PDB file of C-alpha atoms and ligand atoms in Angstrom:
ATOM      1  CA  MET A 106     -15.659  48.403 -45.347  1.00 60.00           C
ATOM      2  CA  LYS A 107     -15.095  52.006 -46.270  1.00 65.00           C
ATOM      3  CA  ILE A 108     -14.148  54.757 -43.881  1.00 63.00           C
ATOM      4  CA  LYS A 109     -15.328  58.296 -44.476  1.00 64.00           C
ATOM      5  CA  MET A 110     -12.397  60.641 -44.920  1.00 59.00           C
ATOM      6  CA  GLU A 111     -14.581  63.572 -43.957  1.00 56.00           C
ATOM      7  CA  ASP A 112     -14.871  62.323 -40.439  1.00 55.00           C
ATOM      8  CA  LYS A 113     -11.120  62.163 -40.084  1.00 54.00           C
ATOM      9  CA  LEU A 114     -10.633  65.699 -41.328  1.00 53.00           C
ATOM     10  CA  LYS A 115     -13.099  67.056 -38.804  1.00 55.00           C
ATOM     11  CA  GLY A 116     -10.989  65.695 -35.986  1.00 50.00           C
ATOM     12  CA  LYS A 117      -8.287  68.356 -36.361  1.00 54.00           C
ATOM     13  CA  GLY A 118      -5.714  65.600 -36.564  1.00 58.00           C
ATOM     14  CA  THR A 119      -6.391  64.508 -33.039  1.00 67.00           C
ATOM     15  CA  ARG A 120      -6.680  60.804 -32.802  1.00 80.00           C
ATOM     16  CA  LYS A 121      -7.030  59.789 -29.219  1.00 88.00           C
ATOM     17  CA  CYS A 122      -9.321  57.464 -27.416  1.00 91.00           C
ATOM     18  CA  LYS A 123     -12.273  59.526 -26.243  1.00 89.00           C
ATOM     19  CA  ILE A 124     -12.558  57.311 -23.213  1.00 91.00           C
ATOM     20  CA  CYS A 125      -9.038  56.901 -21.838  1.00 95.00           C
ATOM     21  CA  GLY A 126      -7.142  59.353 -24.047  1.00 93.00           C
ATOM     22  CA  THR A 127      -4.522  56.991 -25.371  1.00 92.00           C
ATOM     23  CA  SER A 128      -3.328  57.234 -28.945  1.00 89.00           C
ATOM     24  CA  ARG A 129      -2.283  53.626 -29.174  1.00 88.00           C
ATOM     25  CA  GLY A 130      -4.389  50.879 -30.695  1.00 89.00           C
ATOM     26  CA  LEU A 131      -7.058  53.222 -31.881  1.00 89.00           C
ATOM     27  CA  ILE A 132      -9.913  51.864 -33.912  1.00 83.00           C
ATOM     28  CA  ARG A 133     -10.652  54.211 -36.740  1.00 73.00           C
ATOM     29  CA  ALA A 134     -13.753  52.575 -38.038  1.00 69.00           C
ATOM     30  CA  HIS A 135     -17.151  54.223 -37.916  1.00 60.00           C
ATOM     31  CA  SER A 136     -15.553  57.328 -36.422  1.00 73.00           C
ATOM     32  CA  ILE A 137     -15.751  55.949 -32.942  1.00 77.00           C
ATOM     33  CA  ASN A 138     -12.266  57.086 -31.962  1.00 85.00           C
ATOM     34  CA  ILE A 139     -11.671  54.694 -29.156  1.00 87.00           C
ATOM     35  CA  CYS A 140      -8.838  52.310 -28.473  1.00 91.00           C
ATOM     36  CA  ARG A 141      -8.980  48.575 -28.628  1.00 89.00           C
ATOM     37  CA  ARG A 142      -9.079  48.217 -24.881  1.00 90.00           C
ATOM     38  CA  CYS A 143     -12.012  50.530 -24.406  1.00 90.00           C
ATOM     39  CA  PHE A 144     -13.662  49.181 -27.520  1.00 86.00           C
ATOM     40  CA  ARG A 145     -13.928  45.791 -25.946  1.00 84.00           C
ATOM     41  CA  GLU A 146     -15.727  47.331 -23.022  1.00 85.00           C
ATOM     42  CA  VAL A 147     -18.197  49.302 -25.064  1.00 83.00           C
ATOM     43  CA  ALA A 148     -18.494  46.869 -27.946  1.00 79.00           C
ATOM     44  CA  VAL A 149     -21.525  45.200 -26.470  1.00 77.00           C
ATOM     45  CA  GLU A 150     -23.229  48.516 -25.866  1.00 79.00           C
ATOM     46  CA  ILE A 151     -22.827  49.755 -29.422  1.00 73.00           C
ATOM     47  CA  GLY A 152     -23.662  46.432 -30.942  1.00 78.00           C
ATOM     48  CA  PHE A 153     -20.228  45.123 -31.878  1.00 69.00           C
ATOM     49  CA  THR A 154     -19.712  41.673 -30.547  1.00 65.00           C
ATOM     50  CA  LYS A 155     -17.565  40.049 -33.196  1.00 62.00           C
ATOM     51  CA  TYR A 156     -14.467  42.196 -33.001  1.00 50.00           C
ATOM     52  CA  GLY A 157     -11.104  40.480 -32.741  1.00 50.00           C
TER      53      GLY A 157
HETATM   54 ZN1   ZN B 315      -9.277  53.793 -24.503  1.00 90.95          ZN
END
Protein backbone atom coordinates (compact mmCIF):
# COMPACT_ATOMS: atom_id res chain seq x y z
CA MET A 1 0.00 0.00 0.00
CA LYS A 2 1.44 3.31 -1.06
CA ILE A 3 0.94 6.59 0.72
CA LYS A 4 0.84 9.83 -1.22
CA MET A 5 3.61 12.15 -0.12
CA GLU A 6 1.68 15.11 -1.46
CA ASP A 7 -0.95 14.70 1.18
CA LYS A 8 1.64 14.82 3.92
CA LEU A 9 3.22 17.98 2.59
CA LYS A 10 -0.11 19.77 2.54
CA GLY A 11 -0.48 19.21 6.25
CA LYS A 12 2.11 21.84 7.18
CA GLY A 13 3.87 19.25 9.29
CA THR A 14 0.96 18.98 11.64
CA ARG A 15 0.16 15.42 12.40
CA LYS A 16 -2.53 15.26 15.00
CA CYS A 17 -5.69 13.31 15.31
CA LYS A 18 -8.44 15.44 13.81
CA ILE A 19 -10.86 13.98 16.29
CA CYS A 20 -9.13 14.08 19.67
CA GLY A 21 -5.99 16.04 18.79
CA THR A 22 -3.43 13.57 20.02
CA SER A 23 -0.20 13.03 18.15
CA ARG A 24 0.32 9.52 19.42
CA GLY A 25 -0.61 6.40 17.51
CA LEU A 26 -1.60 8.26 14.41
CA ILE A 27 -2.61 6.32 11.36
CA ARG A 28 -1.08 7.90 8.32
CA ALA A 29 -2.78 5.86 5.70
CA HIS A 30 -5.24 7.31 3.23
CA SER A 31 -4.63 10.76 4.71
CA ILE A 32 -7.18 10.22 7.40
CA ASN A 33 -5.04 11.73 10.15
CA ILE A 34 -6.67 10.09 13.09
CA CYS A 35 -5.24 8.08 15.93
CA ARG A 36 -5.68 4.41 16.50
CA ARG A 37 -8.21 4.94 19.25
CA CYS A 38 -10.47 7.15 17.20
CA PHE A 39 -9.87 5.02 14.13
CA ARG A 40 -11.48 2.09 15.82
CA GLU A 41 -14.54 4.18 16.45
CA VAL A 42 -14.87 5.49 12.94
CA ALA A 43 -13.52 2.44 11.16
CA VAL A 44 -16.96 1.01 10.61
CA GLU A 45 -18.25 4.29 9.24
CA ILE A 46 -15.51 4.68 6.65
CA GLY A 47 -15.55 1.06 5.69
CA PHE A 48 -12.50 -0.26 7.53
CA THR A 49 -13.37 -3.28 9.55
CA LYS A 50 -10.23 -5.37 9.36
CA TYR A 51 -7.76 -3.08 11.07
CA GLY A 52 -5.58 -4.52 13.81
ZN1 LIG B 1 -7.96 10.43 18.23
